[in-house]
Tab-separated table of N, CA and C in Angstrom:
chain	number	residue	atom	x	y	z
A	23	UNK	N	12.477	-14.997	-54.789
A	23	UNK	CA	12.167	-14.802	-56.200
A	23	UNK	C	12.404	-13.355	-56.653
A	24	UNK	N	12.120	-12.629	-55.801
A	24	UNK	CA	12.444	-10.969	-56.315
A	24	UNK	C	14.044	-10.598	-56.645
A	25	UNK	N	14.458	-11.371	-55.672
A	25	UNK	CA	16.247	-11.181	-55.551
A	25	UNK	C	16.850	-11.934	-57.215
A	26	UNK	N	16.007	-13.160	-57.436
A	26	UNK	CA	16.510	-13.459	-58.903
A	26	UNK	C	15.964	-12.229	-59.953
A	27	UNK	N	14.922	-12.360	-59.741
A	27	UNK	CA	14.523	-10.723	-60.959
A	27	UNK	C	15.101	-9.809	-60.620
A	28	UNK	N	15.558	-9.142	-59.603
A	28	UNK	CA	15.984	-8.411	-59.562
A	28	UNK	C	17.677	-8.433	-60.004
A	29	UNK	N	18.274	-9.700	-60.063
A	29	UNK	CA	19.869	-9.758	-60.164
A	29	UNK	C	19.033	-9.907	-62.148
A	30	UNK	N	18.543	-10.505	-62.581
A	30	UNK	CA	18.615	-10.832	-64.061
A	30	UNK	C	18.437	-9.139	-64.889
A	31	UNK	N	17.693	-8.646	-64.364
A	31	UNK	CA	17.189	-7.211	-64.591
A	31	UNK	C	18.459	-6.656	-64.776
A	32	UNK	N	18.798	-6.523	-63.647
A	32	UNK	CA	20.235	-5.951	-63.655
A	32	UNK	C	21.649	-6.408	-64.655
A	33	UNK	N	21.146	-7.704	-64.805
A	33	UNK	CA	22.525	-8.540	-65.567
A	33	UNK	C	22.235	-7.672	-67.256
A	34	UNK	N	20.502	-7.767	-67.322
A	34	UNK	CA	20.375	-7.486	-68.960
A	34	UNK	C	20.477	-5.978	-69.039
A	35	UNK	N	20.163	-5.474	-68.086
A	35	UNK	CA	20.825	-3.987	-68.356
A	35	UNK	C	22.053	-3.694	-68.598
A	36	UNK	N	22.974	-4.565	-67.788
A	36	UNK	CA	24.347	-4.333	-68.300
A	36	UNK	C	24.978	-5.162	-70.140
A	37	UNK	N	24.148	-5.789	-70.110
A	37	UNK	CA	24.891	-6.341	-71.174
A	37	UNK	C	24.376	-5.093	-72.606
A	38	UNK	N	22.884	-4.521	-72.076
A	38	UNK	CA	22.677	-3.577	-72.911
A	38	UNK	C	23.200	-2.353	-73.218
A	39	UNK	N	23.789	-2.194	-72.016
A	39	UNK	CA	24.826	-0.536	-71.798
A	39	UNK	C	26.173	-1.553	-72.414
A	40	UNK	N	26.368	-2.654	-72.395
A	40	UNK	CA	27.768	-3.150	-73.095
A	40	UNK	C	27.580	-2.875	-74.576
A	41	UNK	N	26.695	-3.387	-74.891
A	41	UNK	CA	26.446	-3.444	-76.505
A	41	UNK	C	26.144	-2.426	-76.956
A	42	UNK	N	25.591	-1.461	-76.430
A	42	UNK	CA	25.744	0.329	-76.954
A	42	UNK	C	27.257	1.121	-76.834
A	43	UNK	N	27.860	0.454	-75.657
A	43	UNK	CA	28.727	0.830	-75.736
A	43	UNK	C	30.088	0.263	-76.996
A	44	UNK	N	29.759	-0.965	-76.790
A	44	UNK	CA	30.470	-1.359	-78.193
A	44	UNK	C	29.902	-0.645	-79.264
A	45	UNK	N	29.283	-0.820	-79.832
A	45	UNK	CA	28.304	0.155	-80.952
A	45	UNK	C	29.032	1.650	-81.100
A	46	UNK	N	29.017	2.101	-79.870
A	46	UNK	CA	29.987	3.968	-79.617
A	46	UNK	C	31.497	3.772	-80.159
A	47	UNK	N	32.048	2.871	-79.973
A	47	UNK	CA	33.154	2.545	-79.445
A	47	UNK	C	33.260	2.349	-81.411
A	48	UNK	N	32.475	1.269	-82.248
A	48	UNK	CA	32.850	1.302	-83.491
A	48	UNK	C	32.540	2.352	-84.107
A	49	UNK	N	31.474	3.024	-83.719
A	49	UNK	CA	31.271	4.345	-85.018
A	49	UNK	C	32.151	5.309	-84.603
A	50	UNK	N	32.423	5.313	-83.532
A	50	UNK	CA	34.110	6.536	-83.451
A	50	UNK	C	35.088	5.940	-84.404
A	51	UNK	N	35.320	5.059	-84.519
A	51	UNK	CA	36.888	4.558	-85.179
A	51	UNK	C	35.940	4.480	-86.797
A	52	UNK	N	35.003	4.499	-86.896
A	52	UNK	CA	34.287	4.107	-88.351
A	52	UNK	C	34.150	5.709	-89.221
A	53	UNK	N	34.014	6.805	-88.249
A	53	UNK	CA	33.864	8.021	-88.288
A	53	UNK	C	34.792	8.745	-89.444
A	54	UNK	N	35.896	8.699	-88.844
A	54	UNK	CA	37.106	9.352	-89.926
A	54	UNK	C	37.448	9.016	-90.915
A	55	UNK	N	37.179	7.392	-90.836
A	55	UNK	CA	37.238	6.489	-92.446
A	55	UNK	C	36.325	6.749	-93.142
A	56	UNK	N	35.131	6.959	-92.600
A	56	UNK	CA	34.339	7.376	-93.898
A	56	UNK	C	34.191	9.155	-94.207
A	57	UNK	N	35.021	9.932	-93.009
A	57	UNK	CA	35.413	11.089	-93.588
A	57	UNK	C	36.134	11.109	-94.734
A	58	UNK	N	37.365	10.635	-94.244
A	58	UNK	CA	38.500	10.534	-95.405
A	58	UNK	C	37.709	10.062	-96.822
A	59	UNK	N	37.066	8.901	-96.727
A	59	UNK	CA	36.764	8.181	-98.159
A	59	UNK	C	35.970	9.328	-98.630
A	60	UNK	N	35.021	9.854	-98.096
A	60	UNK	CA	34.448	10.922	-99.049
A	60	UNK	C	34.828	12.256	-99.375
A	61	UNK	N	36.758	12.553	-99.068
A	61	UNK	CA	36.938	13.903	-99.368
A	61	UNK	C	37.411	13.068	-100.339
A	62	UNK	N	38.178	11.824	-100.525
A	62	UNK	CA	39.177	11.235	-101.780
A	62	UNK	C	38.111	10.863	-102.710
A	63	UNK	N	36.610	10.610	-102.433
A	63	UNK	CA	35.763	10.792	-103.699
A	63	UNK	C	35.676	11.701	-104.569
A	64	UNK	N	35.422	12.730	-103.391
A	64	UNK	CA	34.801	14.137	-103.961
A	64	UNK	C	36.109	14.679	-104.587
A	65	UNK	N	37.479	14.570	-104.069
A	65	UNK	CA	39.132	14.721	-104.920
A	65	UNK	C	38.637	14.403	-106.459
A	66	UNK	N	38.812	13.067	-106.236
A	66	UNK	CA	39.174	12.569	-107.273
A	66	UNK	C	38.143	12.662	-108.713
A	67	UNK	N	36.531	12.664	-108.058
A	67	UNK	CA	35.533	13.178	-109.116
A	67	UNK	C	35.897	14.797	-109.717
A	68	UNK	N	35.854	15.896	-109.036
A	68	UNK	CA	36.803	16.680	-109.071
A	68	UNK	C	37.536	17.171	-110.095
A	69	UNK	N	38.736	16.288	-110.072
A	69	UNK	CA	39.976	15.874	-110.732
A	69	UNK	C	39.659	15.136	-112.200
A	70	UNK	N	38.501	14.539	-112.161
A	70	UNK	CA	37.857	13.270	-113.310
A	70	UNK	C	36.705	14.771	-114.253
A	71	UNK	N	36.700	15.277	-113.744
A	71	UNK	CA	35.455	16.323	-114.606
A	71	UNK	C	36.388	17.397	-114.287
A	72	UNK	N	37.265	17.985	-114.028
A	72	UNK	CA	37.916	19.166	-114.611
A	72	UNK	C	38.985	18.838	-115.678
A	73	UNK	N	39.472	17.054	-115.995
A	73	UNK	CA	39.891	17.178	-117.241
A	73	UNK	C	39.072	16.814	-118.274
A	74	UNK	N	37.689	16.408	-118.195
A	74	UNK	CA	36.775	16.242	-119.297
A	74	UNK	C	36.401	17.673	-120.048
């Protein structure tokens, strides 16, 4: 019985270091897109109130 708790323990730890790691893995690639979108906000507001 210890050898099953002990393999399940282990199984849900990994699936938890998987799913953080997925998680890392999207906010890197999510990172620069929402850089970019908020310099082309801040552009374009900018651009919208220096011809008003």
């Amino acid at each position: 019985m210890p050898q099953r708790m002990q393999a399940a323990f282990v199984a849900t730890v990994r699936q938890i270091l998987s799913a953080v790691e997925k998680l890392a893995v999207f906010a890197s690639a999510l990172v620069p897109v929402l850089i970019l979108s908020v310099v082309a906000w801040l552009l374009i507001r900018k651009l919208m109130t220096a011809r008003a």
